[in-house]
Coordinates of C-alpha atoms and ligand atoms in Angstrom, one line a residue:
Chain A
M236 CA 0.0 0.0 0.0
M237 CA 1.6 3.2 -1.1
K238 CA 0.9 6.4 0.7
L239 CA 2.9 8.8 -1.6
Q240 CA 4.1 8.1 -5.1
Y241 CA 6.3 10.6 -7.0
Q242 CA 6.3 10.0 -10.8
H243 CA 8.8 11.8 -13.0
V244 CA 8.5 15.0 -10.9
H245 CA 10.0 18.1 -12.6
K246 CA 10.5 21.5 -11.0
A247 CA 12.4 24.5 -12.3
F248 CA 12.8 28.0 -11.0
G249 CA 13.1 30.1 -14.1
E250 CA 16.0 28.6 -16.1
K251 CA 17.3 26.6 -13.2
T252 CA 16.0 23.0 -13.0
V253 CA 15.9 21.8 -9.4
L254 CA 14.0 18.5 -9.7
D255 CA 14.7 16.6 -12.9
G256 CA 12.5 13.6 -12.8
I257 CA 12.0 12.3 -9.3
D258 CA 10.6 8.8 -8.9
L259 CA 9.9 7.6 -5.4
N260 CA 7.3 5.4 -3.6
V261 CA 6.6 5.9 0.1
G262 CA 4.7 3.1 1.8
V263 CA 2.2 3.5 4.6
G264 CA 4.2 4.0 7.9
G265 CA 7.4 4.4 5.9
A266 CA 10.2 6.8 6.9
I267 CA 12.3 8.3 4.1
A268 CA 15.4 10.2 4.8
L269 CA 16.5 12.7 2.0
I270 CA 20.1 13.5 2.0
G271 CA 22.2 15.5 -0.4
A272 CA 24.3 18.6 -0.6
S273 CA 22.9 22.0 0.1
G274 CA 20.9 23.2 -2.8
S275 CA 20.2 19.7 -4.1
G276 CA 16.5 20.2 -3.9
K277 CA 15.5 18.5 -0.7
S278 CA 13.4 21.5 0.5
T279 CA 11.9 22.0 -2.9
L280 CA 10.7 18.4 -3.1
L281 CA 9.0 18.7 0.3
R282 CA 7.4 22.0 -0.6
C283 CA 6.1 20.5 -3.8
T284 CA 4.6 17.7 -1.9
N285 CA 2.7 20.1 0.3
L286 CA 1.7 22.0 -2.8
L287 CA 3.5 25.2 -1.6
E288 CA 5.3 25.1 -4.9
P289 CA 3.5 23.8 -8.1
I290 CA 5.4 21.1 -10.1
D291 CA 6.1 21.6 -13.8
D292 CA 5.7 18.1 -14.9
G293 CA 5.0 14.6 -13.6
A294 CA 2.7 13.8 -10.7
I295 CA 2.5 13.2 -7.0
L296 CA -0.1 10.8 -5.8
L297 CA -1.5 10.6 -2.3
D298 CA -3.3 7.3 -1.7
G299 CA -3.3 6.9 -5.4
D300 CA -4.9 10.2 -6.1
D301 CA -3.1 12.8 -8.2
I302 CA -2.8 15.8 -5.9
T303 CA -0.7 17.9 -8.4
E304 CA -3.5 18.1 -10.9
P305 CA -3.5 21.7 -12.1
G306 CA -6.4 23.8 -10.8
R307 CA -7.1 21.5 -7.9
D308 CA -7.9 23.0 -4.4
A309 CA -4.8 22.7 -2.4
D310 CA -6.2 23.4 1.1
P311 CA -8.0 20.0 1.7
I312 CA -4.8 18.3 0.6
R313 CA -2.6 20.3 2.8
R314 CA -4.7 19.4 5.8
R315 CA -3.6 15.8 5.3
I316 CA 0.0 16.5 5.1
G317 CA 1.8 18.1 8.0
M318 CA 5.1 20.1 7.5
V319 CA 7.7 21.5 9.8
F320 CA 10.3 23.9 8.4
Q321 CA 13.9 24.5 9.0
S322 CA 13.7 28.0 10.3
F323 CA 10.9 28.2 12.9
N324 CA 7.8 29.7 11.6
L325 CA 5.6 29.8 14.5
F326 CA 3.4 32.9 14.5
P327 CA 5.3 35.4 16.7
H328 CA 2.1 37.4 17.6
M329 CA 0.3 34.4 19.2
N330 CA 1.1 32.4 22.2
V331 CA 1.9 28.7 22.0
L332 CA -1.6 27.4 22.6
S333 CA -3.1 29.8 20.0
N334 CA -0.4 28.8 17.5
V335 CA -1.3 25.2 18.0
T336 CA -5.1 25.7 18.0
L337 CA -5.5 28.2 15.2
S338 CA -5.8 25.7 12.3
P339 CA -8.0 23.1 14.2
R340 CA -10.4 25.9 15.0
K341 CA -10.4 27.7 11.7
V342 CA -10.0 24.8 9.3
L343 CA -11.5 21.8 11.1
G344 CA -14.1 24.0 12.8
K345 CA -13.4 22.6 16.3
S346 CA -14.8 24.6 19.3
K347 CA -12.2 26.5 21.3
A348 CA -12.6 24.2 24.3
E349 CA -12.2 21.1 22.1
A350 CA -9.1 22.5 20.4
N351 CA -7.5 23.5 23.6
D352 CA -8.0 20.1 25.3
A353 CA -6.5 18.3 22.4
A354 CA -3.6 20.8 22.2
M355 CA -2.9 20.6 25.9
A356 CA -2.9 16.8 25.8
M357 CA -0.2 16.8 23.1
L358 CA 1.8 19.7 24.6
T359 CA 1.8 17.7 27.9
R360 CA 3.0 14.6 26.1
F361 CA 6.0 16.5 24.7
G362 CA 6.8 18.3 27.9
L363 CA 5.5 21.7 26.7
A364 CA 2.5 22.1 28.9
D365 CA 4.0 24.9 31.0
K366 CA 4.9 26.8 27.8
A367 CA 1.3 27.0 26.5
G368 CA 0.9 30.7 27.5
D369 CA 4.3 31.8 26.3
Y370 CA 5.1 33.7 23.1
P371 CA 7.5 31.9 20.7
D372 CA 10.3 34.4 21.2
R373 CA 10.5 33.3 24.8
L374 CA 11.1 29.6 23.9
S375 CA 14.4 28.0 23.1
G376 CA 14.9 26.8 19.4
G377 CA 14.4 23.2 20.5
Q378 CA 11.1 24.1 22.2
Q379 CA 10.0 26.1 19.2
Q380 CA 10.5 23.2 16.9
R381 CA 8.7 20.9 19.2
V382 CA 5.8 23.3 19.2
A383 CA 5.9 23.5 15.4
I384 CA 5.6 19.6 15.4
V385 CA 2.7 19.6 17.8
R386 CA 1.1 22.4 15.7
A387 CA 1.3 20.2 12.6
L388 CA 0.1 17.1 14.4
Q389 CA -3.1 18.9 15.6
M390 CA -4.4 18.5 12.1
N391 CA -4.1 14.7 12.3
P392 CA -2.0 14.5 9.2
E393 CA -1.5 11.3 7.4
V394 CA 2.1 12.2 6.4
M395 CA 4.7 14.4 8.1
L396 CA 7.3 16.3 6.0
L397 CA 10.2 17.4 8.2
D398 CA 12.6 19.8 6.5
E399 CA 15.9 19.9 8.4
I400 CA 14.1 20.7 11.6
T401 CA 17.3 20.4 13.7
S402 CA 19.8 22.3 11.4
A403 CA 19.1 25.8 13.0
L404 CA 19.5 24.4 16.6
D405 CA 22.4 24.4 19.0
P406 CA 23.8 20.9 19.3
E407 CA 22.5 20.4 22.8
L408 CA 19.0 21.1 21.7
V409 CA 18.9 18.6 18.8
G410 CA 18.3 15.6 21.0
E411 CA 15.0 16.8 22.4
V412 CA 13.6 17.4 19.0
L413 CA 14.8 14.1 17.6
N414 CA 13.1 12.3 20.5
V415 CA 9.8 13.7 19.4
V416 CA 10.5 12.4 15.8
R417 CA 11.3 8.9 17.3
D418 CA 8.0 9.0 19.1
L419 CA 6.2 9.7 15.8
R420 CA 8.0 6.9 14.2
A421 CA 6.9 4.5 17.0
D422 CA 3.3 5.6 16.4
G423 CA 3.7 4.5 12.8
M424 CA 3.5 8.0 11.2
T425 CA 4.5 8.1 7.5
M426 CA 7.4 10.6 7.2
I427 CA 9.8 12.3 4.8
I428 CA 12.7 13.7 6.6
A429 CA 15.3 16.0 4.9
T430 CA 18.3 16.0 7.2
H431 CA 22.0 16.6 7.6
E432 CA 22.1 14.4 10.7
M433 CA 23.4 11.2 9.1
S434 CA 23.4 9.1 12.3
F435 CA 19.8 10.1 12.8
A436 CA 18.9 9.1 9.2
R437 CA 20.6 5.8 9.7
E438 CA 18.6 5.1 12.9
I439 CA 15.1 6.4 11.9
A440 CA 14.7 5.8 8.2
D441 CA 13.8 2.6 6.4
T442 CA 14.9 4.1 3.1
V443 CA 17.6 6.7 2.4
C444 CA 17.5 8.7 -0.7
F445 CA 20.6 10.6 -2.0
L446 CA 19.6 13.6 -4.1
K447 CA 22.0 15.0 -6.7
N448 CA 21.5 17.1 -9.9
G449 CA 17.7 17.0 -9.4
V450 CA 17.4 13.2 -9.3
I451 CA 17.6 10.5 -6.8
A452 CA 21.1 9.2 -7.6
E453 CA 20.9 6.3 -5.1
Q454 CA 18.3 4.9 -2.8
G455 CA 18.2 2.0 -0.4
P456 CA 18.1 0.8 3.2
P457 CA 20.4 2.9 5.4
Q458 CA 22.8 0.0 6.2
Q459 CA 23.5 -0.2 2.4
I460 CA 23.7 3.6 1.7
F461 CA 26.0 4.3 4.6
S462 CA 28.1 1.2 4.6
A463 CA 28.3 0.3 0.9
P464 CA 27.1 3.1 -1.3
T465 CA 27.4 2.0 -5.0
H466 CA 27.2 5.4 -6.7
P467 CA 30.4 7.3 -6.7
D468 CA 28.6 10.6 -5.9
T469 CA 27.1 9.1 -2.8
R470 CA 30.5 7.9 -1.7
D471 CA 31.9 11.4 -2.4
F472 CA 29.1 13.1 -0.4
L473 CA 29.4 10.7 2.6
A474 CA 33.2 11.1 2.6
R475 CA 32.8 14.9 2.8
V476 CA 30.2 14.5 5.5
I477 CA 32.6 12.3 7.5
A478 CA 35.4 14.7 6.9
S479 CA 33.4 17.5 8.4
G480 CA 32.5 15.4 11.4
R481 CA 28.8 15.1 10.9
L482 CA 28.5 11.3 10.8
Chain B
M180 CA 41.9 33.7 23.1
H181 CA 38.4 33.0 21.7
G182 CA 38.0 29.9 23.9
A183 CA 39.0 31.8 27.0
D184 CA 36.3 34.5 26.3
A185 CA 33.6 31.9 25.8
E186 CA 34.5 30.2 29.0
Q187 CA 34.4 33.4 31.0
A188 CA 31.0 34.4 29.5
S189 CA 29.4 31.1 30.3
A190 CA 31.0 30.5 33.6
P191 CA 28.2 30.9 36.2
S192 CA 29.4 33.6 38.6
R193 CA 27.3 34.8 41.5
S194 CA 29.0 38.1 42.0
A195 CA 28.8 39.2 38.3
P196 CA 25.2 40.7 38.3
G197 CA 25.9 42.7 41.5
R198 CA 29.2 44.1 40.2
R199 CA 27.7 44.9 36.9
A200 CA 24.7 46.7 38.4
E201 CA 27.1 48.8 40.5
F202 CA 29.2 49.6 37.5
E203 CA 26.2 50.6 35.5
R204 CA 24.9 52.8 38.3
A205 CA 28.2 54.6 38.5
Q206 CA 28.2 54.9 34.7
R207 CA 24.7 56.4 34.7
R208 CA 25.5 58.9 37.5
R209 CA 28.5 60.0 35.5
S210 CA 26.5 60.4 32.3
T211 CA 23.7 62.4 34.1
L212 CA 26.3 64.7 35.6
L213 CA 28.0 65.3 32.3
A214 CA 24.7 65.9 30.5
T215 CA 23.5 68.5 33.1
A216 CA 26.8 70.3 33.1
S217 CA 27.1 70.7 29.4
T218 CA 23.4 71.7 29.1
A219 CA 23.9 74.3 31.8
V220 CA 27.0 75.8 30.2
L221 CA 25.2 76.0 26.8
L222 CA 22.1 77.7 28.3
G223 CA 24.2 80.1 30.3
L224 CA 26.1 81.0 27.1
I225 CA 22.8 81.7 25.3
I226 CA 21.3 83.7 28.0
W227 CA 24.4 85.7 28.6
Q228 CA 25.4 86.3 24.9
V229 CA 22.2 86.4 22.9
P230 CA 20.8 89.7 24.5
K231 CA 24.1 91.4 23.5
L232 CA 23.5 90.7 19.9
S233 CA 22.7 93.9 18.0
G234 CA 19.3 92.8 16.5
W235 CA 18.1 91.0 19.6
Q236 CA 15.9 93.8 21.0
R237 CA 14.1 94.1 17.7
V238 CA 13.6 90.3 17.4
R239 CA 12.3 90.3 20.9
K240 CA 9.9 93.1 20.2
S241 CA 8.4 91.7 17.0
F242 CA 8.4 87.9 17.9
F243 CA 8.3 87.6 21.6
D244 CA 6.2 90.5 22.8
R245 CA 4.6 89.5 26.1
K246 CA 1.5 91.8 25.7
T247 CA 0.8 90.7 22.1
F248 CA 1.3 87.0 23.1
S249 CA -1.4 87.2 25.7
D250 CA -3.7 89.2 23.5
A251 CA -3.3 86.9 20.6
F252 CA -3.5 83.7 22.7
D253 CA -7.2 83.3 23.1
P254 CA -8.2 84.0 19.5
V255 CA -5.5 81.8 18.0
L256 CA -6.3 79.0 20.6
H257 CA -9.9 79.3 19.5
A258 CA -8.9 79.0 15.9
F259 CA -6.6 76.1 16.6
W260 CA -9.6 74.1 17.7
L261 CA -10.6 74.0 14.0
D262 CA -7.2 72.4 13.2
V263 CA -7.8 69.8 15.8
K264 CA -11.3 69.1 14.4
I265 CA -10.1 68.8 10.8
F266 CA -7.5 66.4 12.0
L267 CA -9.9 64.3 14.0
V268 CA -12.3 64.0 11.1
C269 CA -9.7 63.3 8.4
A270 CA -7.4 60.9 10.2
P271 CA -9.9 58.0 10.4
L272 CA -11.0 58.5 6.8
I273 CA -7.3 58.4 5.8
I274 CA -6.8 55.2 7.6
L275 CA -9.8 53.6 6.0
F276 CA -9.0 54.7 2.5
G277 CA -5.2 54.0 2.9
M278 CA -6.0 50.4 3.9
L279 CA -8.4 49.9 1.0
I280 CA -5.9 51.3 -1.5
A281 CA -3.1 49.1 0.0
L282 CA -5.3 46.0 -0.3
S283 CA -6.3 46.9 -3.8
R284 CA -2.6 47.1 -4.8
S285 CA -2.0 43.6 -3.3
V286 CA -4.7 41.7 -5.0
R287 CA -3.4 39.1 -7.4
S288 CA -6.7 38.0 -9.0
P289 CA -6.6 38.7 -12.8
L290 CA -10.2 39.7 -12.6
L291 CA -9.3 42.6 -10.3
F292 CA -6.3 43.8 -12.3
P293 CA -8.1 47.1 -13.2
L294 CA -8.5 47.8 -9.5
R295 CA -4.9 47.1 -8.9
M296 CA -3.8 49.3 -11.8
A297 CA -6.0 52.1 -10.8
A298 CA -4.7 52.0 -7.2
T299 CA -1.1 52.0 -8.4
L300 CA -1.8 54.9 -10.6
Y301 CA -3.5 56.8 -7.9
V302 CA -0.6 56.5 -5.5
D303 CA 1.8 57.5 -8.1
I304 CA -0.1 60.5 -9.3
V305 CA -1.0 61.8 -5.8
R306 CA 2.4 61.4 -4.4
G307 CA 4.0 63.1 -7.4
V308 CA 2.4 66.5 -6.8
P309 CA 3.0 68.7 -3.7
I310 CA 0.2 68.6 -1.2
I311 CA -0.4 72.3 -1.4
L312 CA -0.9 72.2 -5.1
W313 CA -3.6 69.5 -4.5
L314 CA -5.2 71.9 -2.0
Y315 CA -5.4 74.6 -4.7
L316 CA -6.6 72.1 -7.4
I317 CA -9.3 70.4 -5.3
G318 CA -10.2 73.5 -3.2
F319 CA -10.5 76.2 -5.8
G320 CA -11.1 73.7 -8.8
G321 CA -13.7 71.9 -6.8
A322 CA -15.5 75.1 -5.7
G323 CA -15.7 76.4 -9.3
L324 CA -16.9 73.0 -10.5
M325 CA -19.6 72.4 -7.9
N326 CA -20.7 76.0 -7.5
V327 CA -22.6 74.9 -4.4
R328 CA -21.9 76.2 -0.9
E329 CA -24.6 75.2 1.5
V330 CA -25.7 71.8 0.5
G331 CA -25.2 69.1 3.1
F332 CA -26.1 68.0 6.5
G333 CA -25.4 69.3 10.0
P334 CA -22.1 71.3 10.1
I335 CA -20.7 69.6 7.0
K336 CA -21.4 71.7 3.9
I337 CA -20.4 70.2 0.7
G338 CA -18.7 72.9 -1.5
T339 CA -17.3 75.0 1.3
Y340 CA -13.6 75.6 1.2
L341 CA -13.3 73.9 4.6
F342 CA -15.0 70.7 3.2
L343 CA -12.8 70.7 0.0
G344 CA -9.7 71.3 2.0
G345 CA -10.5 68.3 4.1
V346 CA -11.2 66.3 1.0
A347 CA -7.7 67.3 -0.4
L348 CA -6.0 66.2 2.8
V349 CA -7.8 62.8 2.7
V350 CA -7.0 62.4 -0.9
T351 CA -3.3 63.0 -0.6
Y352 CA -2.6 61.5 2.7
S353 CA -4.5 58.3 1.9
A354 CA -1.9 57.7 -0.9
Y355 CA 1.0 58.0 1.6
V356 CA -0.6 55.9 4.2
A357 CA -1.5 53.3 1.6
E358 CA 2.2 52.9 0.9
V359 CA 2.9 52.5 4.6
F360 CA 0.3 49.7 4.9
R361 CA 1.6 48.0 1.8
A362 CA 5.1 48.0 3.1
G363 CA 3.7 46.5 6.3
I364 CA 1.9 43.7 4.5
E365 CA 4.9 42.9 2.3
G366 CA 7.2 43.0 5.3
V367 CA 5.7 39.9 6.8
H368 CA 8.1 37.2 6.0
E369 CA 7.1 34.6 3.3
S370 CA 7.8 31.8 5.7
Q371 CA 4.8 33.0 7.8
R372 CA 2.5 32.5 4.8
S373 CA 4.0 29.1 4.0
G374 CA 3.7 28.1 7.7
A375 CA 0.0 29.1 7.6
R376 CA -0.8 27.6 4.3
S377 CA 0.9 24.3 5.2
L378 CA -1.6 23.9 8.0
G379 CA -4.4 24.1 5.5
L380 CA -5.5 27.6 6.3
S381 CA -7.2 29.4 3.4
T382 CA -5.9 32.6 1.8
W383 CA -8.5 34.6 3.8
H384 CA -7.7 32.9 7.1
T385 CA -4.0 33.3 6.5
N386 CA -4.4 37.1 5.9
R387 CA -6.9 37.6 8.6
H388 CA -5.1 35.7 11.5
V389 CA -1.4 35.7 10.4
V390 CA -0.4 38.4 8.0
L391 CA -2.5 41.4 8.8
P392 CA -2.1 41.3 12.6
Q393 CA 1.7 41.3 12.1
A394 CA 1.5 44.0 9.4
V395 CA -0.5 46.3 11.6
R396 CA 1.8 45.9 14.4
R397 CA 4.8 46.8 12.3
V398 CA 3.0 49.7 10.7
I399 CA 2.0 51.6 13.7
P400 CA 5.2 53.6 14.3
P401 CA 5.6 54.8 10.6
L402 CA 1.9 55.5 10.6
M403 CA 2.4 57.7 13.6
N404 CA 5.0 59.8 11.7
D405 CA 2.5 60.4 8.8
F406 CA -0.1 61.6 11.4
I407 CA 2.4 63.9 13.0
S408 CA 2.9 65.5 9.5
L409 CA -0.9 65.6 9.0
Q410 CA -1.4 67.3 12.4
K411 CA 0.7 70.2 11.0
D412 CA -0.5 70.1 7.4
V413 CA -4.0 70.8 8.4
A414 CA -2.8 74.4 8.6
L415 CA -2.4 74.3 4.8
V416 CA -6.2 74.4 4.5
S417 CA -5.8 78.0 5.4
V418 CA -4.7 78.8 1.9
L419 CA -8.3 78.2 0.9
G420 CA -9.6 80.7 3.5
P421 CA -10.9 78.8 6.5
I422 CA -9.9 80.7 9.7
E423 CA -7.8 78.1 11.5
A424 CA -4.8 78.9 13.8
L425 CA -2.3 80.0 11.1
R426 CA -4.9 82.1 9.3
R427 CA -6.0 83.8 12.5
A428 CA -2.4 84.5 13.5
D429 CA -1.9 86.0 10.0
V430 CA -4.8 88.3 10.3
L431 CA -3.6 89.4 13.8
Q432 CA -0.1 89.9 12.5
D433 CA -1.6 92.3 9.9
K434 CA -3.5 94.2 12.5
L435 CA -0.9 94.4 15.2
F436 CA 2.2 94.8 13.0
N437 CA 3.8 92.1 15.1
F438 CA 4.9 88.6 14.4
T439 CA 4.2 87.2 18.0
P440 CA 0.8 85.7 16.9
F441 CA 2.7 83.3 14.7
V442 CA 4.7 82.3 17.7
V443 CA 1.5 81.7 19.5
A444 CA 0.3 79.4 16.7
A445 CA 3.7 77.6 16.6
V446 CA 3.6 77.0 20.4
L447 CA 0.1 75.4 20.0
F448 CA 1.2 73.2 17.2
L449 CA 4.2 72.1 19.3
C450 CA 1.9 71.3 22.2
V451 CA 0.3 68.6 20.1
S452 CA 3.2 67.4 17.9
I453 CA 5.8 66.9 20.6
P454 CA 3.8 64.4 22.7
L455 CA 2.9 62.7 19.4
T456 CA 6.5 62.5 18.3
R457 CA 7.6 61.2 21.7
T458 CA 5.0 58.5 21.6
A459 CA 6.0 57.4 18.1
D460 CA 9.7 57.1 19.2
Y461 CA 8.7 55.2 22.1
L462 CA 6.6 52.7 20.0
L463 CA 9.4 52.4 17.5
A464 CA 11.9 51.6 20.2
K465 CA 9.6 49.1 21.7
E466 CA 9.0 47.5 18.3
R467 CA 12.7 47.2 17.8
R468 CA 13.2 45.6 21.1
T469 CA 10.5 42.9 20.6
M470 CA 11.8 42.2 17.1
S471 CA 15.5 41.7 18.0
G472 CA 15.4 40.4 21.5
T473 CA 17.6 42.8 23.4
A474 CA 18.9 46.1 22.3
V475 CA 22.7 46.4 21.7
R476 CA 24.3 49.4 23.3
Ligands
ATP199 N1 11.7 30.2 -4.7 C1 12.8 30.0 -5.3 N2 13.1 30.8 -6.4 C2 14.3 30.5 -7.0 N3 15.1 29.5 -6.8 C3 14.9 28.7 -5.8 C4 13.7 28.9 -4.9 N4 13.6 28.0 -4.0 C5 14.8 27.2 -4.2 N5 15.5 27.6 -5.2 C6 16.8 27.1 -5.7 O1 16.5 25.7 -5.9 C7 17.7 24.9 -5.5 C8 17.3 23.9 -4.5 O2 17.0 24.6 -3.2 P1 16.5 23.8 -2.0 O3 16.2 24.7 -1.0 O4 15.5 22.8 -2.4 O5 17.8 22.9 -1.6 P2 18.1 22.0 -0.3 O6 18.5 20.7 -0.8 O7 16.9 22.1 0.6 O8 19.3 22.8 0.3 P3 19.7 23.0 1.9 O9 20.4 21.8 2.4 O10 20.6 24.2 1.9 O11 18.4 23.3 2.7 C9 18.7 26.0 -4.9 O12 19.6 26.3 -6.0 C10 17.9 27.2 -4.7 O13 18.6 28.4 -4.9
MG200 MG1 16.6 23.0 2.5

């Protein structure tokens, strides 16, 4: 059973082709790690999946249904796909609870009490209950990212897209955010994770995809990609990552 | 070197806040003392030297005459009330029209393209001509065109120079204020929009709950500056004839052969604009603090 299918996905910004025919299947409950150099198109692929960017050619299917059909209303689809971004984009003018309950109330039409209860339950689960009344700028980066994850989860998404959610964090804050992702994984959430944390990719993913020149140059289980990469570019990339001490 | 610095900065030291506070207190005391001393010296010099200047007595007689000041105060103050009323009526209208023009300029729907173009053209044309010229065009031009004086309701008479002057202020200032609003809307970072849309929020909900609240917050300080200018520019309406403070002072000046009435008018304008300016500065500083965490000295 496939949750997401990418079929020859193309995307260019002006003259610059960023995705040049991406083919990928993501099973229900699967966890894909996207790795690749900066600028290789990881964020673009995730933004296209959430329909924040339109693709130029090819198709993306959610439960076998083409969500990239031109002219299709994006909002109902976005509800089913949660996304967390690299730089924190909590709403700075709202406290944590309002950040987390805005879309359940406005999009799902939940009552305030209902939305608050659900939000508090999840904030408590991730150790954020005492931050509910705080504004985002009072939180540490790690707390902000955990709130962003909770905010996305409040929509009960079927898929989570995580775009380098730890790369803007101080090293000592990375762990608390990754723990939340481990939790999601244990719950069987389908996820696509763009990351520079190779050890985390190795631990959490069932499939690792290496992006280069707009295509998936190599994909396979983490043991294979990290221990015995077959593509020379993958070997190169991993060698550079190791040299910079990030593996 | 670098490592040592970092260690020192992060080392938890109990005495540091106390020592620091003491140091800052001493620093502040010293600054206050210096500021007071330099101000006193400067004031002393002015008081001591200026009366010795050859023209001073004449300047004093024609600009700062005590008797004329108190004679002119009441009539000018009375006329100043009209300035305040013009301001209070025009300001809300300017905010309303400014917001509408700004939103018209931001629409992306092809159906509304004419609206967007009209708004852009409006802003360009209005801002390209001096305000006082608009007053002449709309005031005298409008009066000639309408040829009515007394039609209207209550105290508002369409066709009076006062009414047309107000129209001219609303027409011109709306264009300036629209640009402030537009900058505020565009200043909200794209990631805020992405964040909202990724949650399934519609364009309308995204604008209503995420973009506009942040835009309005950002826009308040620059908007204050525009309204400080407006508070003074209401005096321009006098070119059309209504007897507001500047006009009244002008009449008195003619009668008394003394410029002190102008000083009275100036003092009255200052009484309103200085508090406004201080408030705007305060809001601006506050905005900067919240946006960047702590202020760097
Ligand atoms: N909105 C845009 N307009 C123009 N070019 C863009 C836009 N977004 C991304 N690009 C370009 O597309 C390419 C891929 O960017 P993308 O952000 O997807 O890379 P990435 O793999 O996520 O990199 P990083 O690891 O640095 O986050 C880059 O060359 C970038 O400059
Ligand atoms: Mg990226």
